[in-house]
Amino acid sequence: MRRVHVVVQGEVQGVGFRYTMRMVAREAGVVGWVRNRRDGSVEAEIEGESGRVDEVLAWMAEGPPGSRVESATVSDAAPAGGSGFEVLPTA
């Protein structure tokens, strides 16, 4: 199992990034969460099999139509388990 913490910057709020990501993550079979941050970025934690996590990370590097991803910072995190993939309130 692999868990990563990701912060995506660019034009990533107001374009459906979080809700599309939730759909992509659920289809990939990973768990975790995604939320907007007050600085205009999107933050997420993704956990699952390495290949499935990579699949979601690849999507995040592009984002949904209408977004413009400028950068994505990925760091490893300790696996936490859990179930489902949720959209959390802005932090």
mmCIF file of N, CA, C and O in Angstrom:
data_model
loop_
_atom_site.group_PDB
_atom_site.id
_atom_site.type_symbol
_atom_site.label_atom_id
_atom_site.label_comp_id
_atom_site.label_asym_id
_atom_site.label_seq_id
_atom_site.Cartn_x
_atom_site.Cartn_y
_atom_site.Cartn_z
ATOM 1 N N MET A 1 0.838 -1.188 0.000
ATOM 2 C CA MET A 1 0.000 0.000 0.000
ATOM 3 C C MET A 1 0.877 1.244 0.000
ATOM 4 O O MET A 1 1.909 1.284 0.641
ATOM 5 N N ARG A 2 0.388 2.246 -0.677
ATOM 6 C CA ARG A 2 1.103 3.516 -0.779
ATOM 7 C C ARG A 2 0.130 4.648 -0.475
ATOM 8 O O ARG A 2 -1.018 4.619 -0.924
ATOM 9 N N ARG A 3 0.580 5.639 0.291
ATOM 10 C CA ARG A 3 -0.219 6.832 0.560
ATOM 11 C C ARG A 3 0.634 8.042 0.223
ATOM 12 O O ARG A 3 1.808 8.095 0.586
ATOM 13 N N VAL A 4 0.029 8.997 -0.475
ATOM 14 C CA VAL A 4 0.729 10.223 -0.826
ATOM 15 C C VAL A 4 -0.117 11.427 -0.448
ATOM 16 O O VAL A 4 -1.344 11.367 -0.426
ATOM 17 N N HIS A 5 0.577 12.513 -0.157
ATOM 18 C CA HIS A 5 -0.044 13.810 0.089
ATOM 19 C C HIS A 5 0.312 14.678 -1.115
ATOM 20 O O HIS A 5 1.466 14.721 -1.534
ATOM 21 N N VAL A 6 -0.681 15.342 -1.698
ATOM 22 C CA VAL A 6 -0.478 16.105 -2.934
ATOM 23 C C VAL A 6 -1.055 17.502 -2.779
ATOM 24 O O VAL A 6 -2.154 17.667 -2.249
ATOM 25 N N VAL A 7 -0.320 18.496 -3.273
ATOM 26 C CA VAL A 7 -0.828 19.862 -3.371
ATOM 27 C C VAL A 7 -0.675 20.285 -4.831
ATOM 28 O O VAL A 7 0.426 20.259 -5.379
ATOM 29 N N VAL A 8 -1.806 20.628 -5.449
ATOM 30 C CA VAL A 8 -1.825 21.026 -6.865
ATOM 31 C C VAL A 8 -2.100 22.522 -6.933
ATOM 32 O O VAL A 8 -3.038 23.018 -6.301
ATOM 33 N N GLN A 9 -1.292 23.232 -7.712
ATOM 34 C CA GLN A 9 -1.468 24.668 -7.862
ATOM 35 C C GLN A 9 -1.740 25.016 -9.310
ATOM 36 O O GLN A 9 -1.348 24.289 -10.221
ATOM 37 N N GLY A 10 -2.398 26.146 -9.505
ATOM 38 C CA GLY A 10 -2.770 26.616 -10.834
ATOM 39 C C GLY A 10 -4.225 27.064 -10.791
ATOM 40 O O GLY A 10 -4.734 27.461 -9.746
ATOM 41 N N GLU A 11 -4.888 26.971 -11.911
ATOM 42 C CA GLU A 11 -6.323 27.256 -11.966
ATOM 43 C C GLU A 11 -7.055 25.955 -11.701
ATOM 44 O O GLU A 11 -7.413 25.226 -12.628
ATOM 45 N N VAL A 12 -7.211 25.652 -10.409
ATOM 46 C CA VAL A 12 -7.739 24.351 -10.010
ATOM 47 C C VAL A 12 -8.971 24.457 -9.114
ATOM 48 O O VAL A 12 -9.491 23.433 -8.669
ATOM 49 N N GLN A 13 -9.439 25.667 -8.838
ATOM 50 C CA GLN A 13 -10.662 25.839 -8.078
ATOM 51 C C GLN A 13 -11.721 26.446 -8.984
ATOM 52 O O GLN A 13 -11.417 27.238 -9.866
ATOM 53 N N GLY A 14 -12.968 26.030 -8.775
ATOM 54 C CA GLY A 14 -14.070 26.538 -9.584
ATOM 55 C C GLY A 14 -14.183 25.883 -10.946
ATOM 56 O O GLY A 14 -14.869 26.391 -11.828
ATOM 57 N N VAL A 15 -13.498 24.742 -11.117
ATOM 58 C CA VAL A 15 -13.509 24.044 -12.407
ATOM 59 C C VAL A 15 -13.934 22.578 -12.260
ATOM 60 O O VAL A 15 -13.785 21.793 -13.190
ATOM 61 N N GLY A 16 -14.438 22.208 -11.078
ATOM 62 C CA GLY A 16 -14.879 20.829 -10.857
ATOM 63 C C GLY A 16 -13.760 19.872 -10.512
ATOM 64 O O GLY A 16 -13.941 18.658 -10.593
ATOM 65 N N PHE A 17 -12.605 20.390 -10.117
ATOM 66 C CA PHE A 17 -11.445 19.536 -9.849
ATOM 67 C C PHE A 17 -11.738 18.510 -8.759
ATOM 68 O O PHE A 17 -11.509 17.316 -8.941
ATOM 69 N N ARG A 18 -12.264 18.956 -7.612
ATOM 70 C CA ARG A 18 -12.470 18.041 -6.476
ATOM 71 C C ARG A 18 -13.485 16.947 -6.780
ATOM 72 O O ARG A 18 -13.251 15.779 -6.471
ATOM 73 N N TYR A 19 -14.593 17.324 -7.380
ATOM 74 C CA TYR A 19 -15.651 16.332 -7.604
ATOM 75 C C TYR A 19 -15.287 15.370 -8.735
ATOM 76 O O TYR A 19 -15.615 14.181 -8.673
ATOM 77 N N THR A 20 -14.570 15.867 -9.733
ATOM 78 C CA THR A 20 -14.094 14.963 -10.780
ATOM 79 C C THR A 20 -13.029 14.036 -10.218
ATOM 80 O O THR A 20 -13.016 12.842 -10.515
ATOM 81 N N MET A 21 -12.165 14.578 -9.358
ATOM 82 C CA MET A 21 -11.133 13.744 -8.751
ATOM 83 C C MET A 21 -11.750 12.658 -7.890
ATOM 84 O O MET A 21 -11.276 11.525 -7.881
ATOM 85 N N ARG A 22 -12.815 12.988 -7.155
ATOM 86 C CA ARG A 22 -13.480 11.967 -6.347
ATOM 87 C C ARG A 22 -13.963 10.826 -7.242
ATOM 88 O O ARG A 22 -13.790 9.649 -6.910
ATOM 89 N N MET A 23 -14.535 11.147 -8.386
ATOM 90 C CA MET A 23 -15.009 10.124 -9.316
ATOM 91 C C MET A 23 -13.831 9.295 -9.848
ATOM 92 O O MET A 23 -13.899 8.059 -9.886
ATOM 93 N N VAL A 24 -12.755 9.955 -10.242
ATOM 94 C CA VAL A 24 -11.565 9.259 -10.764
ATOM 95 C C VAL A 24 -10.983 8.342 -9.686
ATOM 96 O O VAL A 24 -10.629 7.187 -9.956
ATOM 97 N N ALA A 25 -10.886 8.845 -8.458
ATOM 98 C CA ALA A 25 -10.310 8.063 -7.362
ATOM 99 C C ALA A 25 -11.161 6.837 -7.044
ATOM 100 O O ALA A 25 -10.632 5.741 -6.844
ATOM 101 N N ARG A 26 -12.467 7.028 -7.004
ATOM 102 C CA ARG A 26 -13.353 5.896 -6.721
ATOM 103 C C ARG A 26 -13.268 4.849 -7.816
ATOM 104 O O ARG A 26 -13.255 3.648 -7.539
ATOM 105 N N GLU A 27 -13.199 5.293 -9.077
ATOM 106 C CA GLU A 27 -13.064 4.345 -10.188
ATOM 107 C C GLU A 27 -11.743 3.599 -10.118
ATOM 108 O O GLU A 27 -11.660 2.429 -10.494
ATOM 109 N N ALA A 28 -10.682 4.279 -9.639
ATOM 110 C CA ALA A 28 -9.364 3.646 -9.527
ATOM 111 C C ALA A 28 -9.275 2.723 -8.317
ATOM 112 O O ALA A 28 -8.340 1.930 -8.212
ATOM 113 N N GLY A 29 -10.224 2.836 -7.391
ATOM 114 C CA GLY A 29 -10.229 1.980 -6.219
ATOM 115 C C GLY A 29 -9.279 2.423 -5.118
ATOM 116 O O GLY A 29 -8.795 1.594 -4.350
ATOM 117 N N VAL A 30 -9.013 3.727 -5.029
ATOM 118 C CA VAL A 30 -8.172 4.245 -3.960
ATOM 119 C C VAL A 30 -9.048 4.920 -2.908
ATOM 120 O O VAL A 30 -10.208 5.236 -3.167
ATOM 121 N N VAL A 31 -8.486 5.137 -1.733
ATOM 122 C CA VAL A 31 -9.192 5.827 -0.654
ATOM 123 C C VAL A 31 -8.470 7.129 -0.347
ATOM 124 O O VAL A 31 -7.327 7.328 -0.748
ATOM 125 N N GLY A 32 -9.156 8.008 0.374
ATOM 126 C CA GLY A 32 -8.524 9.254 0.780
ATOM 127 C C GLY A 32 -9.484 10.412 0.752
ATOM 128 O O GLY A 32 -10.686 10.244 0.943
ATOM 129 N N TRP A 33 -8.952 11.594 0.451
ATOM 130 C CA TRP A 33 -9.760 12.804 0.451
ATOM 131 C C TRP A 33 -9.134 13.872 -0.442
ATOM 132 O O TRP A 33 -7.967 13.779 -0.804
ATOM 133 N N VAL A 34 -9.942 14.883 -0.755
ATOM 134 C CA VAL A 34 -9.490 16.046 -1.525
ATOM 135 C C VAL A 34 -10.218 17.266 -0.981
ATOM 136 O O VAL A 34 -11.364 17.160 -0.528
ATOM 137 N N ARG A 35 -9.547 18.421 -0.984
ATOM 138 C CA ARG A 35 -10.181 19.658 -0.532
ATOM 139 C C ARG A 35 -9.491 20.867 -1.153
ATOM 140 O O ARG A 35 -8.325 20.802 -1.550
ATOM 141 N N ASN A 36 -10.234 21.963 -1.236
ATOM 142 C CA ASN A 36 -9.661 23.245 -1.619
ATOM 143 C C ASN A 36 -8.900 23.808 -0.428
ATOM 144 O O ASN A 36 -9.236 23.536 0.721
ATOM 145 N N ARG A 37 -7.897 24.632 -0.736
ATOM 146 C CA ARG A 37 -7.199 25.381 0.305
ATOM 147 C C ARG A 37 -7.429 26.863 0.058
ATOM 148 O O ARG A 37 -7.656 27.290 -1.074
ATOM 149 N N ARG A 38 -7.360 27.627 1.103
ATOM 150 C CA ARG A 38 -7.637 29.054 1.000
ATOM 151 C C ARG A 38 -6.673 29.795 0.078
ATOM 152 O O ARG A 38 -6.982 30.866 -0.423
ATOM 153 N N ASP A 39 -5.492 29.221 -0.169
ATOM 154 C CA ASP A 39 -4.518 29.872 -1.057
ATOM 155 C C ASP A 39 -4.799 29.624 -2.535
ATOM 156 O O ASP A 39 -4.025 30.030 -3.396
ATOM 157 N N GLY A 40 -5.900 28.941 -2.857
ATOM 158 C CA GLY A 40 -6.272 28.685 -4.247
ATOM 159 C C GLY A 40 -5.812 27.349 -4.790
ATOM 160 O O GLY A 40 -6.125 26.995 -5.926
ATOM 161 N N SER A 41 -5.087 26.586 -3.985
ATOM 162 C CA SER A 41 -4.627 25.267 -4.420
ATOM 163 C C SER A 41 -5.636 24.193 -4.021
ATOM 164 O O SER A 41 -6.614 24.461 -3.331
ATOM 165 N N VAL A 42 -5.377 22.974 -4.462
ATOM 166 C CA VAL A 42 -6.159 21.805 -4.077
ATOM 167 C C VAL A 42 -5.203 20.837 -3.408
ATOM 168 O O VAL A 42 -4.085 20.606 -3.895
ATOM 169 N N GLU A 43 -5.636 20.266 -2.287
ATOM 170 C CA GLU A 43 -4.828 19.343 -1.499
ATOM 171 C C GLU A 43 -5.544 17.997 -1.433
ATOM 172 O O GLU A 43 -6.774 17.956 -1.336
ATOM 173 N N ALA A 44 -4.774 16.913 -1.459
ATOM 174 C CA ALA A 44 -5.384 15.586 -1.397
ATOM 175 C C ALA A 44 -4.446 14.590 -0.743
ATOM 176 O O ALA A 44 -3.225 14.784 -0.735
ATOM 177 N N GLU A 45 -5.027 13.531 -0.226
ATOM 178 C CA GLU A 45 -4.277 12.346 0.184
ATOM 179 C C GLU A 45 -4.928 11.159 -0.508
ATOM 180 O O GLU A 45 -6.158 11.052 -0.532
ATOM 181 N N ILE A 46 -4.085 10.316 -1.073
ATOM 182 C CA ILE A 46 -4.538 9.173 -1.865
ATOM 183 C C ILE A 46 -3.823 7.941 -1.340
ATOM 184 O O ILE A 46 -2.597 7.958 -1.177
ATOM 185 N N GLU A 47 -4.564 6.858 -1.124
ATOM 186 C CA GLU A 47 -3.968 5.616 -0.640
ATOM 187 C C GLU A 47 -4.527 4.430 -1.401
ATOM 188 O O GLU A 47 -5.729 4.351 -1.651
ATOM 189 N N GLY A 48 -3.632 3.515 -1.758
ATOM 190 C CA GLY A 48 -4.037 2.300 -2.444
ATOM 191 C C GLY A 48 -2.837 1.590 -3.023
ATOM 192 O O GLY A 48 -1.691 1.894 -2.679
ATOM 193 N N GLU A 49 -3.098 0.654 -3.904
ATOM 194 C CA GLU A 49 -2.010 -0.030 -4.592
ATOM 195 C C GLU A 49 -1.231 1.000 -5.401
ATOM 196 O O GLU A 49 -1.810 1.933 -5.964
ATOM 197 N N SER A 50 0.066 0.827 -5.465
ATOM 198 C CA SER A 50 0.943 1.822 -6.086
ATOM 199 C C SER A 50 0.507 2.218 -7.498
ATOM 200 O O SER A 50 0.463 3.398 -7.834
ATOM 201 N N GLY A 51 0.175 1.243 -8.318
ATOM 202 C CA GLY A 51 -0.241 1.534 -9.690
ATOM 203 C C GLY A 51 -1.523 2.352 -9.750
ATOM 204 O O GLY A 51 -1.682 3.227 -10.608
ATOM 205 N N ARG A 52 -2.428 2.078 -8.839
ATOM 206 C CA ARG A 52 -3.696 2.825 -8.798
ATOM 207 C C ARG A 52 -3.473 4.254 -8.308
ATOM 208 O O ARG A 52 -4.097 5.187 -8.792
ATOM 209 N N VAL A 53 -2.588 4.424 -7.329
ATOM 210 C CA VAL A 53 -2.234 5.769 -6.866
ATOM 211 C C VAL A 53 -1.597 6.548 -8.015
ATOM 212 O O VAL A 53 -1.942 7.713 -8.253
ATOM 213 N N ASP A 54 -0.694 5.905 -8.742
ATOM 214 C CA ASP A 54 -0.047 6.559 -9.886
ATOM 215 C C ASP A 54 -1.068 6.986 -10.940
ATOM 216 O O ASP A 54 -0.924 8.039 -11.562
ATOM 217 N N GLU A 55 -2.094 6.175 -11.139
ATOM 218 C CA GLU A 55 -3.155 6.494 -12.096
ATOM 219 C C GLU A 55 -3.860 7.802 -11.705
ATOM 220 O O GLU A 55 -4.098 8.673 -12.549
ATOM 221 N N VAL A 56 -4.171 7.955 -10.430
ATOM 222 C CA VAL A 56 -4.832 9.173 -9.960
ATOM 223 C C VAL A 56 -3.872 10.364 -10.031
ATOM 224 O O VAL A 56 -4.261 11.464 -10.421
ATOM 225 N N LEU A 57 -2.612 10.146 -9.680
ATOM 226 C CA LEU A 57 -1.619 11.224 -9.779
ATOM 227 C C LEU A 57 -1.475 11.713 -11.216
ATOM 228 O O LEU A 57 -1.341 12.920 -11.454
ATOM 229 N N ALA A 58 -1.509 10.801 -12.170
ATOM 230 C CA ALA A 58 -1.417 11.189 -13.581
ATOM 231 C C ALA A 58 -2.616 12.049 -13.971
ATOM 232 O O ALA A 58 -2.467 13.054 -14.690
ATOM 233 N N TRP A 59 -3.797 11.674 -13.488
ATOM 234 C CA TRP A 59 -4.971 12.500 -13.773
ATOM 235 C C TRP A 59 -4.812 13.878 -13.135
ATOM 236 O O TRP A 59 -5.119 14.897 -13.751
ATOM 237 N N MET A 60 -4.333 13.930 -11.890
ATOM 238 C CA MET A 60 -4.176 15.202 -11.192
ATOM 239 C C MET A 60 -3.214 16.140 -11.914
ATOM 240 O O MET A 60 -3.362 17.355 -11.845
ATOM 241 N N ALA A 61 -2.228 15.600 -12.585
ATOM 242 C CA ALA A 61 -1.259 16.427 -13.308
ATOM 243 C C ALA A 61 -1.914 17.163 -14.475
ATOM 244 O O ALA A 61 -1.423 18.201 -14.914
ATOM 245 N N GLU A 62 -3.032 16.639 -14.959
ATOM 246 C CA GLU A 62 -3.772 17.266 -16.059
ATOM 247 C C GLU A 62 -5.008 17.999 -15.558
ATOM 248 O O GLU A 62 -5.320 19.079 -16.023
ATOM 249 N N GLY A 63 -5.744 17.374 -14.640
ATOM 250 C CA GLY A 63 -6.976 17.950 -14.117
ATOM 251 C C GLY A 63 -8.119 17.840 -15.104
ATOM 252 O O GLY A 63 -7.964 17.344 -16.223
ATOM 253 N N PRO A 64 -9.291 18.316 -14.713
ATOM 254 C CA PRO A 64 -10.466 18.247 -15.588
ATOM 255 C C PRO A 64 -10.406 19.348 -16.648
ATOM 256 O O PRO A 64 -9.610 20.289 -16.529
ATOM 257 N N PRO A 65 -11.246 19.258 -17.671
ATOM 258 C CA PRO A 65 -11.316 20.336 -18.666
ATOM 259 C C PRO A 65 -11.614 21.662 -17.958
ATOM 260 O O PRO A 65 -12.395 21.718 -17.010
ATOM 261 N N GLY A 66 -10.946 22.707 -18.386
ATOM 262 C CA GLY A 66 -11.141 24.019 -17.788
ATOM 263 C C GLY A 66 -10.129 24.355 -16.719
ATOM 264 O O GLY A 66 -10.008 25.504 -16.314
ATOM 265 N N SER A 67 -9.396 23.365 -16.249
ATOM 266 C CA SER A 67 -8.364 23.635 -15.241
ATOM 267 C C SER A 67 -7.021 23.847 -15.945
ATOM 268 O O SER A 67 -6.852 23.521 -17.119
ATOM 269 N N ARG A 68 -6.095 24.424 -15.204
ATOM 270 C CA ARG A 68 -4.723 24.570 -15.691
ATOM 271 C C ARG A 68 -3.805 24.278 -14.518
ATOM 272 O O ARG A 68 -3.647 25.104 -13.626
ATOM 273 N N VAL A 69 -3.230 23.081 -14.513
ATOM 274 C CA VAL A 69 -2.338 22.669 -13.434
ATOM 275 C C VAL A 69 -0.946 23.218 -13.728
ATOM 276 O O VAL A 69 -0.363 22.939 -14.771
ATOM 277 N N GLU A 70 -0.430 24.028 -12.795
ATOM 278 C CA GLU A 70 0.907 24.583 -12.937
ATOM 279 C C GLU A 70 1.960 23.721 -12.256
ATOM 280 O O GLU A 70 3.077 23.595 -12.747
ATOM 281 N N SER A 71 1.599 23.138 -11.111
ATOM 282 C CA SER A 71 2.536 22.272 -10.399
ATOM 283 C C SER A 71 1.779 21.337 -9.477
ATOM 284 O O SER A 71 0.653 21.629 -9.069
ATOM 285 N N ALA A 72 2.425 20.222 -9.175
ATOM 286 C CA ALA A 72 1.881 19.264 -8.211
ATOM 287 C C ALA A 72 3.034 18.788 -7.344
ATOM 288 O O ALA A 72 4.023 18.268 -7.861
ATOM 289 N N THR A 73 2.928 19.016 -6.056
ATOM 290 C CA THR A 73 3.937 18.582 -5.103
ATOM 291 C C THR A 73 3.432 17.307 -4.430
ATOM 292 O O THR A 73 2.359 17.311 -3.828
ATOM 293 N N VAL A 74 4.200 16.241 -4.576
ATOM 294 C CA VAL A 74 3.797 14.934 -4.049
ATOM 295 C C VAL A 74 4.804 14.503 -2.991
ATOM 296 O O VAL A 74 6.012 14.532 -3.235
ATOM 297 N N SER A 75 4.305 14.102 -1.833
ATOM 298 C CA SER A 75 5.173 13.560 -0.794
ATOM 299 C C SER A 75 4.541 12.298 -0.228
ATOM 300 O O SER A 75 3.316 12.173 -0.179
ATOM 301 N N ASP A 76 5.393 11.373 0.198
ATOM 302 C CA ASP A 76 4.905 10.125 0.774
ATOM 303 C C ASP A 76 4.341 10.380 2.157
ATOM 304 O O ASP A 76 4.799 11.268 2.883
ATOM 305 N N ALA A 77 3.328 9.612 2.512
ATOM 306 C CA ALA A 77 2.700 9.700 3.828
ATOM 307 C C ALA A 77 2.516 8.289 4.357
ATOM 308 O O ALA A 77 2.510 7.322 3.590
ATOM 309 N N ALA A 78 2.376 8.175 5.652
ATOM 310 C CA ALA A 78 2.171 6.865 6.266
ATOM 311 C C ALA A 78 0.769 6.347 5.939
ATOM 312 O O ALA A 78 -0.203 7.098 6.047
ATOM 313 N N PRO A 79 0.662 5.096 5.506
ATOM 314 C CA PRO A 79 -0.663 4.530 5.234
ATOM 315 C C PRO A 79 -1.560 4.642 6.460
ATOM 316 O O PRO A 79 -1.120 4.459 7.594
ATOM 317 N N ALA A 80 -2.818 4.988 6.213
ATOM 318 C CA ALA A 80 -3.756 5.204 7.311
ATOM 319 C C ALA A 80 -4.973 4.292 7.224
ATOM 320 O O ALA A 80 -5.796 4.268 8.128
ATOM 321 N N GLY A 81 -5.101 3.564 6.122
ATOM 322 C CA GLY A 81 -6.279 2.728 5.958
ATOM 323 C C GLY A 81 -7.497 3.587 5.674
ATOM 324 O O GLY A 81 -7.379 4.700 5.201
ATOM 325 N N GLY A 82 -8.630 3.083 5.986
ATOM 326 C CA GLY A 82 -9.860 3.835 5.743
ATOM 327 C C GLY A 82 -10.634 3.269 4.583
ATOM 328 O O GLY A 82 -10.244 2.282 3.962
ATOM 329 N N SER A 83 -11.749 3.915 4.307
ATOM 330 C CA SER A 83 -12.578 3.472 3.200
ATOM 331 C C SER A 83 -13.172 4.682 2.517
ATOM 332 O O SER A 83 -13.394 5.724 3.147
ATOM 333 N N GLY A 84 -13.407 4.577 1.239
ATOM 334 C CA GLY A 84 -14.027 5.632 0.476
ATOM 335 C C GLY A 84 -13.099 6.771 0.131
ATOM 336 O O GLY A 84 -11.947 6.831 0.584
ATOM 337 N N PHE A 85 -13.591 7.654 -0.692
ATOM 338 C CA PHE A 85 -12.850 8.838 -1.096
ATOM 339 C C PHE A 85 -13.804 10.007 -0.997
ATOM 340 O O PHE A 85 -14.867 9.999 -1.617
ATOM 341 N N GLU A 86 -13.456 11.005 -0.211
ATOM 342 C CA GLU A 86 -14.370 12.087 0.111
ATOM 343 C C GLU A 86 -13.844 13.464 -0.279
ATOM 344 O O GLU A 86 -12.636 13.674 -0.319
ATOM 345 N N VAL A 87 -14.756 14.375 -0.491
ATOM 346 C CA VAL A 87 -14.449 15.791 -0.662
ATOM 347 C C VAL A 87 -14.638 16.436 0.705
ATOM 348 O O VAL A 87 -15.734 16.357 1.284
ATOM 349 N N LEU A 88 -13.587 17.047 1.227
ATOM 350 C CA LEU A 88 -13.641 17.687 2.540
ATOM 351 C C LEU A 88 -13.839 19.190 2.397
ATOM 352 O O LEU A 88 -13.570 19.758 1.345
ATOM 353 N N PRO A 89 -14.265 19.855 3.487
ATOM 354 C CA PRO A 89 -14.415 21.308 3.454
ATOM 355 C C PRO A 89 -13.061 22.013 3.227
ATOM 356 O O PRO A 89 -12.011 21.449 3.561
ATOM 357 N N THR A 90 -13.118 23.214 2.739
ATOM 358 C CA THR A 90 -11.918 24.015 2.512
ATOM 359 C C THR A 90 -11.131 24.178 3.808
ATOM 360 O O THR A 90 -11.709 24.379 4.873
ATOM 361 N N ALA A 91 -9.811 24.095 3.674
ATOM 362 C CA ALA A 91 -8.935 24.256 4.851
ATOM 363 C C ALA A 91 -8.148 25.542 4.742
ATOM 364 O O ALA A 91 -7.834 26.008 3.680
#
